[in-house]
Amino acid sequence: MTADSPASTDLRADARNAFARNATGNPELQLERASMDAGFRSYWRADDRGTSIIVMDSPPDKEDVKPWLIIRDQLDNAGVRVPQVRARDIEGGFLLLEDLGTQTMLQAIDSLDVDTWFERAIDQLLKIQAMPVPAGLPSYDEELLSRELRLFDEWYLGRHLGLSPDCGTMESLDLVYRRLMDQILQQPRSVVHRDFMPRNLMPAGDELAVLDFQDAVHGPIAYDPLSLFKDAFISWPEQFIESHWQRYHQRALAAGLPIRAEYNEFRKDLDYIGIQRHLKVMGIFARLCHRDGKPKYLTDAPRFVAYLDQAVPKYPELEPLQQVLDRLVKPSLAASV
């Protein structure tokens, strides 16, 4: 019986139902799928005698729930609005959570003034960045930065486009990656959520609750404000983004966070960590498609090429990357339209 066989799936469903019914004391509880991550976690909703609850199912052999719990508790202690845990079975990979509703900030964006939504997002982000760095939090170091960049080579260029870049192309990428990492490793650092964007924020009264924080690291403070506005699933006008980055910069300085005092220097930090992230995400989306059977993510690849086109030409030292994009990536995107 394989991990994903029908019998295994049935056993997992039985275990999930047993956990939920035991945790609520309700033997009649019926779970229905609420949502699923890009990873292996899934979420299930049920009505428990008039109160809606959520069960997180995190199969231990695929997606250990402990990092999520550890970071959740640390964020909670720092005053960040995170989902409340009602019951837990760590070994089984099940959590009983409060139900924050069915809409993320991305889905609810039209229900309130957009500027207000982003101010609320920055409220939570500043709390995250003001946290003392938890003991044992992984570092966003050179090894991790490099491994993420290589996802673009392996999965987007290699697997998705079917290219075997020649020595000249690889030398160009190696040079650009070195320049990116050298600059990024000099950036001021804080706790980094690493996927801080409207899809991972949920309205909770007058606040936004923060989700999907289990991959947090100690790294560049510019990373999360970059992610918030250079979103994977929606593009905002450049003038709108710029005004909010300026507002964030003012608030971060006022809060005493470790951030470049000069906005122009901070703006370069945003561009550099953004270029690294955009390349990484394109690699991840290709991997989700070809390894995990989730092709829908690749439809957003052109968004990230557009983000790269906005940032890379500003820096002559990154010109080799622009040549790779123009010569290898853009023709394939044009052909697929």
mmCIF file of C-alpha atoms in Angstrom:
data_model
loop_
_atom_site.group_PDB
_atom_site.id
_atom_site.type_symbol
_atom_site.label_atom_id
_atom_site.label_comp_id
_atom_site.label_asym_id
_atom_site.label_seq_id
_atom_site.Cartn_x
_atom_site.Cartn_y
_atom_site.Cartn_z
ATOM 1 C CA MET A 1 0.000 0.000 0.000
ATOM 2 C CA THR A 2 1.641 3.258 -1.131
ATOM 3 C CA ALA A 3 1.388 6.534 0.761
ATOM 4 C CA ASP A 4 -1.048 7.913 -1.834
ATOM 5 C CA SER A 5 -3.043 4.765 -2.585
ATOM 6 C CA PRO A 6 -6.854 4.819 -2.177
ATOM 7 C CA ALA A 7 -6.593 2.612 0.914
ATOM 8 C CA SER A 8 -4.011 4.966 2.443
ATOM 9 C CA THR A 9 -6.230 7.954 1.635
ATOM 10 C CA ASP A 10 -9.181 6.271 3.334
ATOM 11 C CA LEU A 11 -7.086 5.535 6.420
ATOM 12 C CA ARG A 12 -5.996 9.171 6.573
ATOM 13 C CA ALA A 13 -9.598 10.335 6.300
ATOM 14 C CA ASP A 14 -10.598 7.954 9.093
ATOM 15 C CA ALA A 15 -7.809 9.257 11.321
ATOM 16 C CA ARG A 16 -8.737 12.864 10.539
ATOM 17 C CA ASN A 17 -12.402 12.272 11.376
ATOM 18 C CA ALA A 18 -11.486 10.441 14.587
ATOM 19 C CA PHE A 19 -9.260 13.303 15.725
ATOM 20 C CA ALA A 20 -11.903 15.943 15.001
ATOM 21 C CA ARG A 21 -14.684 14.053 16.721
ATOM 22 C CA ASN A 22 -12.569 13.283 19.763
ATOM 23 C CA ALA A 23 -11.241 16.850 20.025
ATOM 24 C CA THR A 24 -14.724 18.368 19.870
ATOM 25 C CA GLY A 25 -16.514 15.627 21.755
ATOM 26 C CA ASN A 26 -18.965 15.490 18.874
ATOM 27 C CA PRO A 27 -19.350 11.978 17.389
ATOM 28 C CA GLU A 28 -21.608 13.333 14.620
ATOM 29 C CA LEU A 29 -19.079 15.820 13.262
ATOM 30 C CA GLN A 30 -18.751 15.807 9.451
ATOM 31 C CA LEU A 31 -15.695 17.346 7.784
ATOM 32 C CA GLU A 32 -15.731 18.971 4.346
ATOM 33 C CA ARG A 33 -12.684 20.156 2.459
ATOM 34 C CA ALA A 34 -12.029 23.862 2.985
ATOM 35 C CA SER A 35 -8.766 24.374 1.068
ATOM 36 C CA MET A 36 -5.400 22.866 0.232
ATOM 37 C CA ASP A 37 -1.870 24.300 0.233
ATOM 38 C CA ALA A 38 0.622 24.212 -2.599
ATOM 39 C CA GLY A 39 2.347 21.684 -0.315
ATOM 40 C CA PHE A 40 0.775 18.647 1.317
ATOM 41 C CA ARG A 41 -1.291 20.255 4.067
ATOM 42 C CA SER A 42 -5.061 20.340 3.663
ATOM 43 C CA TYR A 43 -7.782 22.117 5.619
ATOM 44 C CA TRP A 44 -11.223 20.805 6.538
ATOM 45 C CA ARG A 45 -14.247 22.659 7.885
ATOM 46 C CA ALA A 46 -17.093 21.391 10.084
ATOM 47 C CA ASP A 47 -20.033 22.769 12.014
ATOM 48 C CA ASP A 48 -19.618 21.771 15.638
ATOM 49 C CA ARG A 49 -23.066 22.363 17.119
ATOM 50 C CA GLY A 50 -23.303 25.883 15.697
ATOM 51 C CA THR A 51 -19.609 26.773 15.832
ATOM 52 C CA SER A 52 -17.495 26.429 12.709
ATOM 53 C CA ILE A 53 -14.086 24.801 13.204
ATOM 54 C CA ILE A 54 -11.110 23.971 10.992
ATOM 55 C CA VAL A 55 -8.944 20.859 11.009
ATOM 56 C CA MET A 56 -5.441 21.149 9.581
ATOM 57 C CA ASP A 57 -4.255 17.814 8.170
ATOM 58 C CA SER A 58 -0.471 17.752 7.847
ATOM 59 C CA PRO A 59 0.689 14.208 6.965
ATOM 60 C CA PRO A 60 3.768 13.607 9.167
ATOM 61 C CA ASP A 61 5.710 11.831 6.414
ATOM 62 C CA LYS A 62 5.266 14.791 4.066
ATOM 63 C CA GLU A 63 4.683 18.006 6.039
ATOM 64 C CA ASP A 64 5.727 17.989 9.714
ATOM 65 C CA VAL A 65 3.337 20.134 11.739
ATOM 66 C CA LYS A 66 5.871 20.972 14.471
ATOM 67 C CA PRO A 67 7.593 23.905 12.665
ATOM 68 C CA TRP A 68 4.178 25.481 12.079
ATOM 69 C CA LEU A 69 3.286 25.144 15.754
ATOM 70 C CA ILE A 70 6.613 26.443 17.036
ATOM 71 C CA ILE A 71 6.506 29.570 14.878
ATOM 72 C CA ARG A 72 2.789 30.071 15.573
ATOM 73 C CA ASP A 73 3.397 30.152 19.319
ATOM 74 C CA GLN A 74 6.319 32.558 18.959
ATOM 75 C CA LEU A 75 4.307 34.896 16.745
ATOM 76 C CA ASP A 76 1.384 34.737 19.145
ATOM 77 C CA ASN A 77 3.666 35.708 22.036
ATOM 78 C CA ALA A 78 4.866 38.702 19.993
ATOM 79 C CA GLY A 79 1.302 39.963 19.539
ATOM 80 C CA VAL A 80 0.925 38.850 15.924
ATOM 81 C CA ARG A 81 -2.610 37.761 15.040
ATOM 82 C CA VAL A 82 -2.369 34.078 14.160
ATOM 83 C CA PRO A 83 -4.932 31.236 14.119
ATOM 84 C CA GLN A 84 -5.784 29.971 17.583
ATOM 85 C CA VAL A 85 -5.216 26.274 18.238
ATOM 86 C CA ARG A 86 -8.029 24.449 20.065
ATOM 87 C CA ALA A 87 -6.512 20.958 20.103
ATOM 88 C CA ARG A 88 -3.461 19.214 18.673
ATOM 89 C CA ASP A 89 -2.218 15.737 17.777
ATOM 90 C CA ILE A 90 1.379 16.420 16.809
ATOM 91 C CA GLU A 91 2.368 12.830 16.090
ATOM 92 C CA GLY A 92 -0.718 12.310 13.944
ATOM 93 C CA GLY A 93 -0.286 15.651 12.168
ATOM 94 C CA PHE A 94 -3.696 17.103 13.083
ATOM 95 C CA LEU A 95 -4.649 20.481 14.557
ATOM 96 C CA LEU A 96 -8.067 21.835 15.504
ATOM 97 C CA LEU A 97 -8.109 25.559 14.699
ATOM 98 C CA GLU A 98 -10.447 28.497 14.976
ATOM 99 C CA ASP A 99 -12.287 29.193 11.741
ATOM 100 C CA LEU A 100 -11.271 32.571 10.355
ATOM 101 C CA GLY A 101 -13.787 32.359 7.525
ATOM 102 C CA THR A 102 -13.629 31.668 3.831
ATOM 103 C CA GLN A 103 -11.966 34.803 2.461
ATOM 104 C CA THR A 104 -8.318 35.755 2.399
ATOM 105 C CA MET A 105 -7.247 39.369 2.076
ATOM 106 C CA LEU A 106 -6.760 38.685 -1.637
ATOM 107 C CA GLN A 107 -10.378 37.571 -1.985
ATOM 108 C CA ALA A 108 -11.754 40.343 0.256
ATOM 109 C CA ILE A 109 -9.713 43.149 -1.269
ATOM 110 C CA ASP A 110 -12.748 44.844 -2.847
ATOM 111 C CA SER A 111 -14.753 44.920 0.388
ATOM 112 C CA LEU A 112 -12.678 47.713 1.953
ATOM 113 C CA ASP A 113 -10.413 50.529 0.863
ATOM 114 C CA VAL A 114 -7.267 48.869 -0.528
ATOM 115 C CA ASP A 115 -4.954 51.237 1.353
ATOM 116 C CA THR A 116 -6.609 50.219 4.609
ATOM 117 C CA TRP A 117 -6.029 46.543 3.883
ATOM 118 C CA PHE A 118 -2.337 47.136 3.267
ATOM 119 C CA GLU A 119 -1.977 49.276 6.375
ATOM 120 C CA ARG A 120 -3.416 46.388 8.364
ATOM 121 C CA ALA A 121 -0.995 44.016 6.693
ATOM 122 C CA ILE A 122 1.921 46.260 7.589
ATOM 123 C CA ASP A 123 0.636 46.433 11.180
ATOM 124 C CA GLN A 124 1.221 42.695 11.464
ATOM 125 C CA LEU A 125 4.479 42.753 9.505
ATOM 126 C CA LEU A 126 6.042 45.335 11.820
ATOM 127 C CA LYS A 127 5.221 43.113 14.808
ATOM 128 C CA ILE A 128 6.899 40.154 13.104
ATOM 129 C CA GLN A 129 10.000 42.186 12.292
ATOM 130 C CA ALA A 130 10.228 43.581 15.823
ATOM 131 C CA MET A 131 10.349 40.078 17.341
ATOM 132 C CA PRO A 132 13.536 38.862 18.971
ATOM 133 C CA VAL A 133 14.991 36.247 16.652
ATOM 134 C CA PRO A 134 13.867 32.890 18.114
ATOM 135 C CA ALA A 135 16.581 30.435 19.073
ATOM 136 C CA GLY A 136 17.112 27.896 16.334
ATOM 137 C CA LEU A 137 15.407 29.931 13.620
ATOM 138 C CA PRO A 138 17.118 29.018 10.329
ATOM 139 C CA SER A 139 19.278 31.654 8.705
ATOM 140 C CA TYR A 140 18.617 32.909 5.195
ATOM 141 C CA ASP A 141 22.257 32.275 4.427
ATOM 142 C CA GLU A 142 24.270 31.864 1.249
ATOM 143 C CA GLU A 143 23.517 28.145 1.022
ATOM 144 C CA LEU A 144 19.752 28.698 1.140
ATOM 145 C CA LEU A 145 19.848 31.666 -1.241
ATOM 146 C CA SER A 146 21.890 29.670 -3.741
ATOM 147 C CA ARG A 147 19.723 26.561 -3.456
ATOM 148 C CA GLU A 148 16.631 28.632 -4.166
ATOM 149 C CA LEU A 149 18.190 30.340 -7.192
ATOM 150 C CA ARG A 150 19.150 26.971 -8.636
ATOM 151 C CA LEU A 151 15.468 26.036 -8.702
ATOM 152 C CA PHE A 152 15.176 28.431 -11.638
ATOM 153 C CA ASP A 153 17.986 26.646 -13.487
ATOM 154 C CA GLU A 154 16.832 23.127 -12.728
ATOM 155 C CA TRP A 155 13.072 23.354 -12.855
ATOM 156 C CA TYR A 156 12.175 26.361 -15.014
ATOM 157 C CA LEU A 157 14.948 26.390 -17.592
ATOM 158 C CA GLY A 158 15.739 22.679 -17.462
ATOM 159 C CA ARG A 159 12.546 20.796 -16.764
ATOM 160 C CA HIS A 160 9.880 23.237 -17.944
ATOM 161 C CA LEU A 161 11.577 24.764 -20.979
ATOM 162 C CA GLY A 162 13.625 21.648 -21.717
ATOM 163 C CA LEU A 163 16.818 23.680 -22.069
ATOM 164 C CA SER A 164 20.376 22.644 -21.347
ATOM 165 C CA PRO A 165 22.062 26.032 -20.959
ATOM 166 C CA ASP A 166 25.519 26.213 -22.524
ATOM 167 C CA CYS A 167 28.634 27.101 -20.563
ATOM 168 C CA GLY A 168 28.335 30.777 -21.418
ATOM 169 C CA THR A 169 24.774 30.965 -20.132
ATOM 170 C CA MET A 170 25.667 29.171 -16.907
ATOM 171 C CA GLU A 171 28.637 31.460 -16.380
ATOM 172 C CA SER A 172 26.333 34.455 -16.825
ATOM 173 C CA LEU A 173 23.871 33.077 -14.298
ATOM 174 C CA ASP A 174 26.645 32.173 -11.855
ATOM 175 C CA LEU A 175 28.005 35.720 -12.074
ATOM 176 C CA VAL A 176 24.600 37.307 -11.494
ATOM 177 C CA TYR A 177 23.776 34.944 -8.643
ATOM 178 C CA ARG A 178 27.070 35.822 -6.970
ATOM 179 C CA ARG A 179 26.333 39.541 -7.268
ATOM 180 C CA LEU A 180 22.791 39.075 -5.970
ATOM 181 C CA MET A 181 23.926 37.063 -2.965
ATOM 182 C CA ASP A 182 26.779 39.398 -2.085
ATOM 183 C CA GLN A 183 24.368 42.329 -1.902
ATOM 184 C CA ILE A 184 21.580 40.401 -0.145
ATOM 185 C CA LEU A 185 23.910 39.062 2.537
ATOM 186 C CA GLN A 186 24.788 42.664 3.442
ATOM 187 C CA GLN A 187 21.147 43.694 3.953
ATOM 188 C CA PRO A 188 19.797 44.446 7.459
ATOM 189 C CA ARG A 189 18.055 41.407 8.946
ATOM 190 C CA SER A 190 14.976 40.476 10.967
ATOM 191 C CA VAL A 191 12.531 37.600 11.310
ATOM 192 C CA VAL A 192 11.237 36.889 7.789
ATOM 193 C CA HIS A 193 7.862 35.221 7.143
ATOM 194 C CA ARG A 194 8.976 34.339 3.577
ATOM 195 C CA ASP A 195 5.514 34.254 1.983
ATOM 196 C CA PHE A 196 3.900 37.412 3.351
ATOM 197 C CA MET A 197 1.238 38.263 0.783
ATOM 198 C CA PRO A 198 -2.540 38.812 0.642
ATOM 199 C CA ARG A 199 -3.276 35.141 -0.014
ATOM 200 C CA ASN A 200 -1.722 34.296 3.370
ATOM 201 C CA LEU A 201 -3.571 36.974 5.348
ATOM 202 C CA MET A 202 -7.166 36.631 6.543
ATOM 203 C CA PRO A 203 -9.560 39.268 7.861
ATOM 204 C CA ALA A 204 -10.167 38.796 11.593
ATOM 205 C CA GLY A 205 -12.263 41.647 12.916
ATOM 206 C CA ASP A 206 -10.253 44.846 12.509
ATOM 207 C CA GLU A 207 -7.019 42.898 12.069
ATOM 208 C CA LEU A 208 -5.471 40.565 9.552
ATOM 209 C CA ALA A 209 -4.487 37.111 10.755
ATOM 210 C CA VAL A 210 -1.196 35.752 9.417
ATOM 211 C CA LEU A 211 -1.056 32.266 7.878
ATOM 212 C CA ASP A 212 1.529 29.947 6.291
ATOM 213 C CA PHE A 213 4.460 31.070 8.442
ATOM 214 C CA GLN A 214 6.173 27.707 9.022
ATOM 215 C CA ASP A 215 9.104 28.516 6.707
ATOM 216 C CA ALA A 216 10.156 31.629 8.646
ATOM 217 C CA VAL A 217 13.870 32.448 8.724
ATOM 218 C CA HIS A 218 16.279 35.112 9.952
ATOM 219 C CA GLY A 219 17.033 37.102 6.838
ATOM 220 C CA PRO A 220 16.731 40.370 4.879
ATOM 221 C CA ILE A 221 14.174 42.737 6.367
ATOM 222 C CA ALA A 222 13.251 43.868 2.831
ATOM 223 C CA TYR A 223 11.998 40.399 1.874
ATOM 224 C CA ASP A 224 8.470 40.524 3.336
ATOM 225 C CA PRO A 225 7.523 44.058 2.201
ATOM 226 C CA LEU A 226 8.707 42.975 -1.245
ATOM 227 C CA SER A 227 6.499 39.863 -1.155
ATOM 228 C CA LEU A 228 3.487 41.829 0.058
ATOM 229 C CA PHE A 229 3.383 44.070 -3.001
ATOM 230 C CA LYS A 230 5.046 41.931 -5.698
ATOM 231 C CA ASP A 231 2.357 39.314 -5.288
ATOM 232 C CA ALA A 232 2.314 35.923 -6.976
ATOM 233 C CA PHE A 233 -1.347 36.180 -7.962
ATOM 234 C CA ILE A 234 -2.182 39.856 -8.508
ATOM 235 C CA SER A 235 -0.220 42.799 -9.905
ATOM 236 C CA TRP A 236 -0.491 46.304 -8.455
ATOM 237 C CA PRO A 237 0.351 49.579 -10.260
ATOM 238 C CA GLU A 238 3.942 50.662 -9.736
ATOM 239 C CA GLN A 239 2.965 54.057 -8.317
ATOM 240 C CA PHE A 240 0.700 52.355 -5.766
ATOM 241 C CA ILE A 241 3.502 49.993 -4.729
ATOM 242 C CA GLU A 242 6.049 52.783 -4.457
ATOM 243 C CA SER A 243 3.843 54.903 -2.210
ATOM 244 C CA HIS A 244 3.216 51.974 0.134
ATOM 245 C CA TRP A 245 6.883 51.033 0.259
ATOM 246 C CA GLN A 246 7.668 54.626 1.244
ATOM 247 C CA ARG A 247 4.966 54.469 3.915
ATOM 248 C CA TYR A 248 6.294 51.137 5.198
ATOM 249 C CA HIS A 249 9.843 52.555 5.307
ATOM 250 C CA GLN A 250 8.683 55.507 7.407
ATOM 251 C CA ARG A 251 6.811 53.244 9.810
ATOM 252 C CA ALA A 252 9.716 50.808 10.112
ATOM 253 C CA LEU A 253 12.146 53.624 10.919
ATOM 254 C CA ALA A 254 9.728 55.057 13.496
ATOM 255 C CA ALA A 255 9.456 51.601 15.092
ATOM 256 C CA GLY A 256 13.225 51.382 15.434
ATOM 257 C CA LEU A 257 13.577 48.390 13.135
ATOM 258 C CA PRO A 258 16.945 47.506 11.575
ATOM 259 C CA ILE A 259 16.378 49.050 8.173
ATOM 260 C CA ARG A 260 18.407 51.310 5.880
ATOM 261 C CA ALA A 261 17.853 54.923 6.894
ATOM 262 C CA GLU A 262 18.061 56.180 3.291
ATOM 263 C CA TYR A 263 15.053 55.176 1.229
ATOM 264 C CA ASN A 264 17.066 54.826 -1.989
ATOM 265 C CA GLU A 265 19.308 52.242 -0.312
ATOM 266 C CA PHE A 266 16.276 50.375 1.015
ATOM 267 C CA ARG A 267 14.780 50.506 -2.464
ATOM 268 C CA LYS A 268 17.836 48.728 -3.870
ATOM 269 C CA ASP A 269 17.482 46.086 -1.149
ATOM 270 C CA LEU A 270 13.906 45.519 -2.295
ATOM 271 C CA ASP A 271 14.982 45.094 -5.906
ATOM 272 C CA TYR A 272 17.799 42.684 -5.164
ATOM 273 C CA ILE A 273 15.891 40.386 -2.842
ATOM 274 C CA GLY A 274 12.960 40.678 -5.231
ATOM 275 C CA ILE A 275 15.005 39.433 -8.178
ATOM 276 C CA GLN A 276 16.153 36.470 -6.106
ATOM 277 C CA ARG A 277 12.574 35.713 -5.051
ATOM 278 C CA HIS A 278 11.114 36.052 -8.544
ATOM 279 C CA LEU A 279 13.620 33.571 -9.966
ATOM 280 C CA LYS A 280 13.013 31.180 -7.085
ATOM 281 C CA VAL A 281 9.229 31.333 -7.458
ATOM 282 C CA MET A 282 9.422 30.589 -11.169
ATOM 283 C CA GLY A 283 11.442 27.495 -10.288
ATOM 284 C CA ILE A 284 8.991 26.470 -7.572
ATOM 285 C CA PHE A 285 5.997 26.896 -9.872
ATOM 286 C CA ALA A 286 7.695 24.715 -12.494
ATOM 287 C CA ARG A 287 8.405 22.093 -9.830
ATOM 288 C CA LEU A 288 4.791 22.175 -8.645
ATOM 289 C CA CYS A 289 3.733 21.525 -12.220
ATOM 290 C CA HIS A 290 6.140 18.805 -13.264
ATOM 291 C CA ARG A 291 6.827 17.016 -9.981
ATOM 292 C CA ASP A 292 3.602 17.530 -8.035
ATOM 293 C CA GLY A 293 1.024 17.628 -10.845
ATOM 294 C CA LYS A 294 -0.166 21.189 -10.095
ATOM 295 C CA PRO A 295 0.112 23.044 -13.431
ATOM 296 C CA LYS A 296 -2.091 26.021 -12.534
ATOM 297 C CA TYR A 297 0.746 27.883 -10.817
ATOM 298 C CA LEU A 298 2.756 28.209 -14.018
ATOM 299 C CA THR A 299 0.102 30.462 -15.517
ATOM 300 C CA ASP A 300 1.543 33.204 -13.289
ATOM 301 C CA ALA A 301 5.097 32.861 -14.661
ATOM 302 C CA PRO A 302 4.649 35.884 -17.008
ATOM 303 C CA ARG A 303 3.884 38.038 -13.943
ATOM 304 C CA PHE A 304 7.327 37.242 -12.533
ATOM 305 C CA VAL A 305 9.070 37.916 -15.824
ATOM 306 C CA ALA A 306 7.358 41.327 -15.783
ATOM 307 C CA TYR A 307 8.608 41.910 -12.233
ATOM 308 C CA LEU A 308 12.123 41.031 -13.356
ATOM 309 C CA ASP A 309 11.824 43.410 -16.320
ATOM 310 C CA GLN A 310 10.963 46.206 -13.899
ATOM 311 C CA ALA A 311 13.994 45.622 -11.657
ATOM 312 C CA VAL A 312 16.888 44.032 -13.551
ATOM 313 C CA PRO A 313 17.505 46.820 -16.144
ATOM 314 C CA LYS A 314 18.088 49.320 -13.315
ATOM 315 C CA TYR A 315 21.379 47.625 -12.442
ATOM 316 C CA PRO A 316 24.052 47.325 -15.155
ATOM 317 C CA GLU A 317 25.846 44.644 -13.132
ATOM 318 C CA LEU A 318 22.827 42.353 -13.658
ATOM 319 C CA GLU A 319 22.744 42.741 -17.444
ATOM 320 C CA PRO A 320 23.745 39.068 -18.046
ATOM 321 C CA LEU A 321 20.481 38.002 -16.404
ATOM 322 C CA GLN A 322 18.489 40.273 -18.701
ATOM 323 C CA GLN A 323 20.171 38.630 -21.673
ATOM 324 C CA VAL A 324 19.163 35.169 -20.416
ATOM 325 C CA LEU A 325 15.573 36.322 -19.951
ATOM 326 C CA ASP A 326 15.428 37.941 -23.378
ATOM 327 C CA ARG A 327 17.096 35.052 -25.204
ATOM 328 C CA LEU A 328 15.657 31.987 -23.461
ATOM 329 C CA VAL A 329 12.618 32.788 -21.326
ATOM 330 C CA LYS A 330 10.584 35.396 -23.207
ATOM 331 C CA PRO A 331 10.509 33.541 -26.557
ATOM 332 C CA SER A 332 9.093 30.456 -24.847
ATOM 333 C CA LEU A 333 6.414 32.511 -23.097
ATOM 334 C CA ALA A 334 5.476 34.207 -26.373
ATOM 335 C CA ALA A 335 5.221 30.835 -28.107
ATOM 336 C CA SER A 336 2.897 29.460 -25.417
ATOM 337 C CA VAL A 337 0.350 32.290 -25.684
#
